[in-house]
Amino acid sequence: MSLRLGDTAPDFTAETTEGTINFHEWLGNGWGMLMSHPADFTPVCTTELGSVGGLKTEFDKRDTKAIVVSVDSVDDHNKWSEDIKETQGCAVNFPIIGDPDRKVAELYDMIHPGEGDTSTVRSVFIIDSNKKIRMTLTYPKSAGRNFQEILRVIDSLQLTDNYKVTTPANWQDGDDVIISPALSNEEAEKHFPNGWNELKPYLRMTKQPNK
Ligand code: BEZ
C-alpha cells in the first residue's frame, strides 16, 4: 500500500555513505527529506545531487536533513560522489543509502515498473519533526526536480503549522497569505489585528504573520 500524507514515515536501518543509519534516530527532532534517484553515474541524477548539496545552508535553515537512496551500492555512491563534486562544484554533504536489496525502495514504493526498469523513480518525502509524511512528490526519470520548489513547500508547511494561514499559488516566503477559511471573522480579528483584504468571504488575504 502506498504511503499517504499524515502517515508515519516507515523506519529502517541501512548502510549509507556516512555509515549505518537508523532513519528515525538519524532524523532526531528535526525534519527530513528522503529522496530517491534512478541510478548512480547518470546525468540528471548527477545534477540533482549537486543541487541538493549546494542548498545545504537552505535546508539547515529549515532544520531539514537530506538523505538520498538508490538501488546502487555504497561503494558506487562513494565513487560517483567524486564525479558530483568535480562536475557540480559541490561536495555531497548528505548520506546516500546503498539499497541493492531494495529494502528502502520497496518500503517507500519508489520502484514503478511501468517506468522502464526496477530502479527507483524520482520520489521525494518530506517528513516533519513528528516523523509524519507531510509532502510526497514523484517525478519521471527523465525530469530533474526543482529543489527550490521543495524548499518552498517546507516553508509553507512550517509557516502553516504555526499560524492559522494557508499559502496561495506560487507563494514565496514573505508574500501575502490566506487566512484559514476555518476561522470566523471574529476569530480572525484576534489573530490578525492588522486586518485583511477580503476578496471573497472564503478568500481573505493578509500579510505573512512572522515577517
Ligand atoms: C539520469 O539521471 O539522467 C537518468 C537516469 C535514469 C534514467 C533516465 C535518466
mmCIF file of C-alpha atoms and ligand atoms in Angstrom:
data_model
loop_
_atom_site.group_PDB
_atom_site.id
_atom_site.type_symbol
_atom_site.label_atom_id
_atom_site.label_comp_id
_atom_site.label_asym_id
_atom_site.label_seq_id
_atom_site.Cartn_x
_atom_site.Cartn_y
_atom_site.Cartn_z
ATOM 1 C CA MET A 1 0.000 0.000 0.000
ATOM 2 C CA SER A 2 1.359 3.402 -0.893
ATOM 3 C CA LEU A 3 2.229 5.939 1.749
ATOM 4 C CA ARG A 4 -0.079 8.899 2.294
ATOM 5 C CA LEU A 5 0.198 12.345 3.795
ATOM 6 C CA GLY A 6 -0.073 12.110 7.573
ATOM 7 C CA ASP A 7 1.289 8.553 7.724
ATOM 8 C CA THR A 8 4.278 7.876 9.971
ATOM 9 C CA ALA A 9 7.388 7.579 7.797
ATOM 10 C CA PRO A 10 8.444 3.907 7.918
ATOM 11 C CA ASP A 11 11.601 3.365 9.923
ATOM 12 C CA PHE A 12 14.572 1.374 8.628
ATOM 13 C CA THR A 13 18.231 0.701 9.265
ATOM 14 C CA ALA A 14 20.517 0.898 6.236
ATOM 15 C CA GLU A 15 24.124 1.205 5.137
ATOM 16 C CA THR A 16 24.981 4.669 3.809
ATOM 17 C CA THR A 17 27.988 6.680 2.708
ATOM 18 C CA GLU A 18 28.073 8.003 6.292
ATOM 19 C CA GLY A 19 27.873 4.575 7.961
ATOM 20 C CA THR A 20 24.912 2.599 9.293
ATOM 21 C CA ILE A 21 21.889 4.810 9.873
ATOM 22 C CA ASN A 22 18.672 4.125 11.727
ATOM 23 C CA PHE A 23 16.326 6.514 9.950
ATOM 24 C CA HIS A 24 14.202 7.692 12.880
ATOM 25 C CA GLU A 25 17.216 8.111 15.155
ATOM 26 C CA TRP A 26 19.057 9.982 12.404
ATOM 27 C CA LEU A 27 16.090 12.336 11.929
ATOM 28 C CA GLY A 28 16.128 13.145 15.650
ATOM 29 C CA ASN A 29 13.747 16.000 16.399
ATOM 30 C CA GLY A 30 14.189 17.717 13.061
ATOM 31 C CA TRP A 31 12.649 17.496 9.622
ATOM 32 C CA GLY A 32 13.918 15.304 6.783
ATOM 33 C CA MET A 33 13.858 14.989 3.026
ATOM 34 C CA LEU A 34 14.167 11.372 1.848
ATOM 35 C CA MET A 35 14.574 11.214 -1.909
ATOM 36 C CA SER A 36 15.357 8.522 -4.446
ATOM 37 C CA HIS A 37 17.193 8.769 -7.744
ATOM 38 C CA PRO A 38 17.237 6.130 -10.504
ATOM 39 C CA ALA A 39 20.926 5.313 -10.699
ATOM 40 C CA ASP A 40 24.467 6.426 -9.950
ATOM 41 C CA PHE A 41 26.667 7.663 -12.814
ATOM 42 C CA THR A 42 23.699 9.082 -14.754
ATOM 43 C CA PRO A 43 23.440 12.681 -15.937
ATOM 44 C CA VAL A 44 20.209 14.089 -14.458
ATOM 45 C CA CYS A 45 20.898 12.441 -11.087
ATOM 46 C CA THR A 46 24.381 13.968 -11.036
ATOM 47 C CA THR A 47 22.897 17.465 -11.386
ATOM 48 C CA GLU A 48 20.205 16.734 -8.799
ATOM 49 C CA LEU A 49 22.574 15.586 -6.069
ATOM 50 C CA GLY A 50 24.874 18.517 -6.806
ATOM 51 C CA SER A 51 21.907 20.846 -6.459
ATOM 52 C CA VAL A 52 20.888 19.383 -3.079
ATOM 53 C CA GLY A 53 24.496 19.677 -1.874
ATOM 54 C CA GLY A 54 24.610 23.342 -2.895
ATOM 55 C CA LEU A 55 21.437 24.072 -0.934
ATOM 56 C CA LYS A 56 22.714 22.683 2.375
ATOM 57 C CA THR A 57 22.535 26.043 4.169
ATOM 58 C CA GLU A 58 18.944 26.467 2.947
ATOM 59 C CA PHE A 59 17.955 23.009 4.238
ATOM 60 C CA ASP A 60 19.798 23.738 7.513
ATOM 61 C CA LYS A 61 17.827 26.986 7.968
ATOM 62 C CA ARG A 62 14.669 24.877 7.822
ATOM 63 C CA ASP A 63 16.080 22.268 10.263
ATOM 64 C CA THR A 64 15.740 19.713 7.447
ATOM 65 C CA LYS A 65 18.288 16.975 6.729
ATOM 66 C CA ALA A 66 18.582 15.414 3.266
ATOM 67 C CA ILE A 67 19.127 11.699 2.705
ATOM 68 C CA VAL A 68 19.191 10.006 -0.703
ATOM 69 C CA VAL A 69 18.636 6.419 -1.845
ATOM 70 C CA SER A 70 19.068 4.322 -4.959
ATOM 71 C CA VAL A 71 19.467 0.592 -5.563
ATOM 72 C CA ASP A 72 23.222 1.020 -6.119
ATOM 73 C CA SER A 73 25.882 0.044 -3.579
ATOM 74 C CA VAL A 74 27.545 2.344 -1.047
ATOM 75 C CA ASP A 75 30.794 1.687 -2.887
ATOM 76 C CA ASP A 76 29.307 3.058 -6.123
ATOM 77 C CA HIS A 77 27.804 6.028 -4.295
ATOM 78 C CA ASN A 78 31.246 6.889 -2.915
ATOM 79 C CA LYS A 79 32.895 6.678 -6.342
ATOM 80 C CA TRP A 80 30.107 8.677 -8.006
ATOM 81 C CA SER A 81 30.305 11.376 -5.276
ATOM 82 C CA GLU A 82 33.728 12.287 -6.665
ATOM 83 C CA ASP A 83 32.127 12.943 -10.084
ATOM 84 C CA ILE A 84 29.409 15.068 -8.483
ATOM 85 C CA LYS A 85 31.997 17.152 -6.666
ATOM 86 C CA GLU A 86 34.064 17.537 -9.821
ATOM 87 C CA THR A 87 31.237 18.421 -12.221
ATOM 88 C CA GLN A 88 28.747 20.254 -9.972
ATOM 89 C CA GLY A 89 31.244 22.183 -7.871
ATOM 90 C CA CYS A 90 29.702 20.946 -4.667
ATOM 91 C CA ALA A 91 30.559 18.047 -2.402
ATOM 92 C CA VAL A 92 27.915 15.527 -1.436
ATOM 93 C CA ASN A 93 27.233 16.654 2.136
ATOM 94 C CA PHE A 94 24.417 14.230 2.994
ATOM 95 C CA PRO A 95 24.232 10.431 3.315
ATOM 96 C CA ILE A 96 23.377 8.249 0.324
ATOM 97 C CA ILE A 97 21.773 4.917 1.186
ATOM 98 C CA GLY A 98 23.045 1.791 -0.549
ATOM 99 C CA ASP A 99 19.934 -0.239 -1.275
ATOM 100 C CA PRO A 100 20.895 -3.101 -3.622
ATOM 101 C CA ASP A 101 18.364 -5.384 -1.918
ATOM 102 C CA ARG A 102 15.648 -2.699 -2.455
ATOM 103 C CA LYS A 103 14.564 -2.715 1.186
ATOM 104 C CA VAL A 104 14.092 1.052 1.452
ATOM 105 C CA ALA A 105 12.884 1.417 -2.156
ATOM 106 C CA GLU A 106 10.097 -1.110 -1.560
ATOM 107 C CA LEU A 107 9.206 0.253 1.884
ATOM 108 C CA TYR A 108 8.581 3.664 0.276
ATOM 109 C CA ASP A 109 7.137 2.304 -3.019
ATOM 110 C CA MET A 110 9.856 4.035 -5.036
ATOM 111 C CA ILE A 111 10.010 1.419 -7.817
ATOM 112 C CA HIS A 112 7.405 1.881 -10.541
ATOM 113 C CA PRO A 113 7.855 -0.978 -13.033
ATOM 114 C CA GLY A 114 5.924 0.917 -15.744
ATOM 115 C CA GLU A 115 8.784 3.436 -15.747
ATOM 116 C CA GLY A 116 11.142 1.103 -17.578
ATOM 117 C CA ASP A 117 13.120 -0.993 -15.123
ATOM 118 C CA THR A 118 13.440 -1.928 -11.463
ATOM 119 C CA SER A 119 15.389 1.110 -10.370
ATOM 120 C CA THR A 120 13.796 3.836 -8.249
ATOM 121 C CA VAL A 121 11.913 6.752 -9.794
ATOM 122 C CA ARG A 122 12.458 10.322 -8.534
ATOM 123 C CA SER A 123 10.461 10.228 -5.275
ATOM 124 C CA VAL A 124 10.595 12.819 -2.502
ATOM 125 C CA PHE A 125 9.178 12.521 1.003
ATOM 126 C CA ILE A 126 9.188 15.497 3.363
ATOM 127 C CA ILE A 127 8.965 14.269 6.948
ATOM 128 C CA ASP A 128 8.264 16.522 9.915
ATOM 129 C CA SER A 129 9.648 16.503 13.439
ATOM 130 C CA ASN A 130 6.883 14.058 14.495
ATOM 131 C CA LYS A 131 8.049 11.618 11.756
ATOM 132 C CA LYS A 132 4.876 12.270 9.765
ATOM 133 C CA ILE A 133 4.936 12.404 5.980
ATOM 134 C CA ARG A 134 3.929 15.932 5.005
ATOM 135 C CA MET A 135 4.659 16.015 1.280
ATOM 136 C CA THR A 136 5.240 13.425 -1.421
ATOM 137 C CA LEU A 137 6.346 14.033 -4.967
ATOM 138 C CA THR A 138 7.111 11.636 -7.817
ATOM 139 C CA TYR A 139 8.880 12.707 -10.975
ATOM 140 C CA PRO A 140 9.696 10.569 -14.005
ATOM 141 C CA LYS A 141 13.272 9.534 -14.611
ATOM 142 C CA SER A 142 13.603 11.992 -17.499
ATOM 143 C CA ALA A 143 12.863 15.159 -15.484
ATOM 144 C CA GLY A 144 15.173 16.586 -12.846
ATOM 145 C CA ARG A 145 13.435 18.005 -9.793
ATOM 146 C CA ASN A 146 13.205 21.648 -8.733
ATOM 147 C CA PHE A 147 14.672 21.814 -5.223
ATOM 148 C CA GLN A 148 13.671 25.462 -4.785
ATOM 149 C CA GLU A 149 10.086 24.234 -5.029
ATOM 150 C CA ILE A 150 10.740 21.638 -2.333
ATOM 151 C CA LEU A 151 12.206 24.336 -0.052
ATOM 152 C CA ARG A 152 9.143 26.486 -0.802
ATOM 153 C CA VAL A 153 6.788 23.702 0.333
ATOM 154 C CA ILE A 154 8.821 23.200 3.524
ATOM 155 C CA ASP A 155 8.464 26.953 4.168
ATOM 156 C CA SER A 156 4.721 26.704 3.662
ATOM 157 C CA LEU A 157 4.377 23.663 5.941
ATOM 158 C CA GLN A 158 6.458 25.221 8.716
ATOM 159 C CA LEU A 159 4.529 28.511 8.467
ATOM 160 C CA THR A 160 1.073 26.946 8.394
ATOM 161 C CA ASP A 161 1.948 24.674 11.346
ATOM 162 C CA ASN A 162 2.480 27.808 13.431
ATOM 163 C CA TYR A 163 -0.149 30.263 12.154
ATOM 164 C CA LYS A 164 -3.761 29.937 11.058
ATOM 165 C CA VAL A 165 -2.986 30.580 7.419
ATOM 166 C CA THR A 166 -2.569 28.768 4.120
ATOM 167 C CA THR A 167 -0.369 29.808 1.207
ATOM 168 C CA PRO A 168 -1.655 30.676 -2.277
ATOM 169 C CA ALA A 169 -0.468 29.508 -5.682
ATOM 170 C CA ASN A 170 3.143 30.393 -6.410
ATOM 171 C CA TRP A 171 3.575 31.823 -2.911
ATOM 172 C CA GLN A 172 7.121 32.661 -1.851
ATOM 173 C CA ASP A 173 8.285 33.335 1.686
ATOM 174 C CA GLY A 174 7.288 36.939 2.518
ATOM 175 C CA ASP A 175 4.301 37.128 0.168
ATOM 176 C CA ASP A 176 0.759 37.651 1.455
ATOM 177 C CA VAL A 177 -1.018 34.547 2.758
ATOM 178 C CA ILE A 178 -4.636 33.370 3.102
ATOM 179 C CA ILE A 179 -6.423 33.385 6.450
ATOM 180 C CA SER A 180 -7.620 29.854 7.189
ATOM 181 C CA PRO A 181 -11.225 29.533 5.985
ATOM 182 C CA ALA A 182 -11.956 27.665 9.245
ATOM 183 C CA LEU A 183 -11.590 30.955 11.180
ATOM 184 C CA SER A 184 -14.649 33.177 11.564
ATOM 185 C CA ASN A 185 -14.113 36.936 11.090
ATOM 186 C CA GLU A 186 -14.413 37.347 14.880
ATOM 187 C CA GLU A 187 -11.641 34.815 15.466
ATOM 188 C CA ALA A 188 -9.571 36.257 12.618
ATOM 189 C CA GLU A 189 -9.620 39.682 14.278
ATOM 190 C CA LYS A 190 -7.815 38.201 17.290
ATOM 191 C CA HIS A 191 -5.146 36.525 15.167
ATOM 192 C CA PHE A 192 -4.753 39.269 12.551
ATOM 193 C CA PRO A 193 -5.246 42.605 14.324
ATOM 194 C CA ASN A 194 -3.807 44.478 11.335
ATOM 195 C CA GLY A 195 -6.698 43.243 9.229
ATOM 196 C CA TRP A 196 -7.003 41.643 5.827
ATOM 197 C CA ASN A 197 -8.252 42.186 2.309
ATOM 198 C CA GLU A 198 -11.474 40.249 1.784
ATOM 199 C CA LEU A 199 -11.741 39.282 -1.904
ATOM 200 C CA LYS A 200 -14.489 36.772 -1.075
ATOM 201 C CA PRO A 201 -15.695 35.637 2.361
ATOM 202 C CA TYR A 202 -13.578 32.493 1.834
ATOM 203 C CA LEU A 203 -10.574 34.360 0.386
ATOM 204 C CA ARG A 204 -9.077 36.763 2.913
ATOM 205 C CA MET A 205 -5.516 37.875 2.162
ATOM 206 C CA THR A 206 -3.213 39.127 4.898
ATOM 207 C CA LYS A 207 0.452 39.889 5.476
ATOM 208 C CA GLN A 208 2.626 36.904 6.350
ATOM 209 C CA PRO A 209 2.419 36.865 10.175
ATOM 210 C CA ASN A 210 6.057 36.121 11.001
ATOM 211 C CA LYS A 211 7.566 38.866 8.808
HETATM 212 C C1 BEZ B 1 19.564 10.402 -15.492
HETATM 213 O O1 BEZ B 1 19.847 10.651 -14.320
HETATM 214 O O2 BEZ B 1 19.981 11.094 -16.399
HETATM 215 C C2 BEZ B 1 18.664 9.249 -15.798
HETATM 216 C C3 BEZ B 1 18.724 8.092 -15.030
HETATM 217 C C4 BEZ B 1 17.897 7.023 -15.351
HETATM 218 C C5 BEZ B 1 17.008 7.113 -16.411
HETATM 219 C C6 BEZ B 1 16.949 8.293 -17.153
HETATM 220 C C7 BEZ B 1 17.785 9.360 -16.848
#
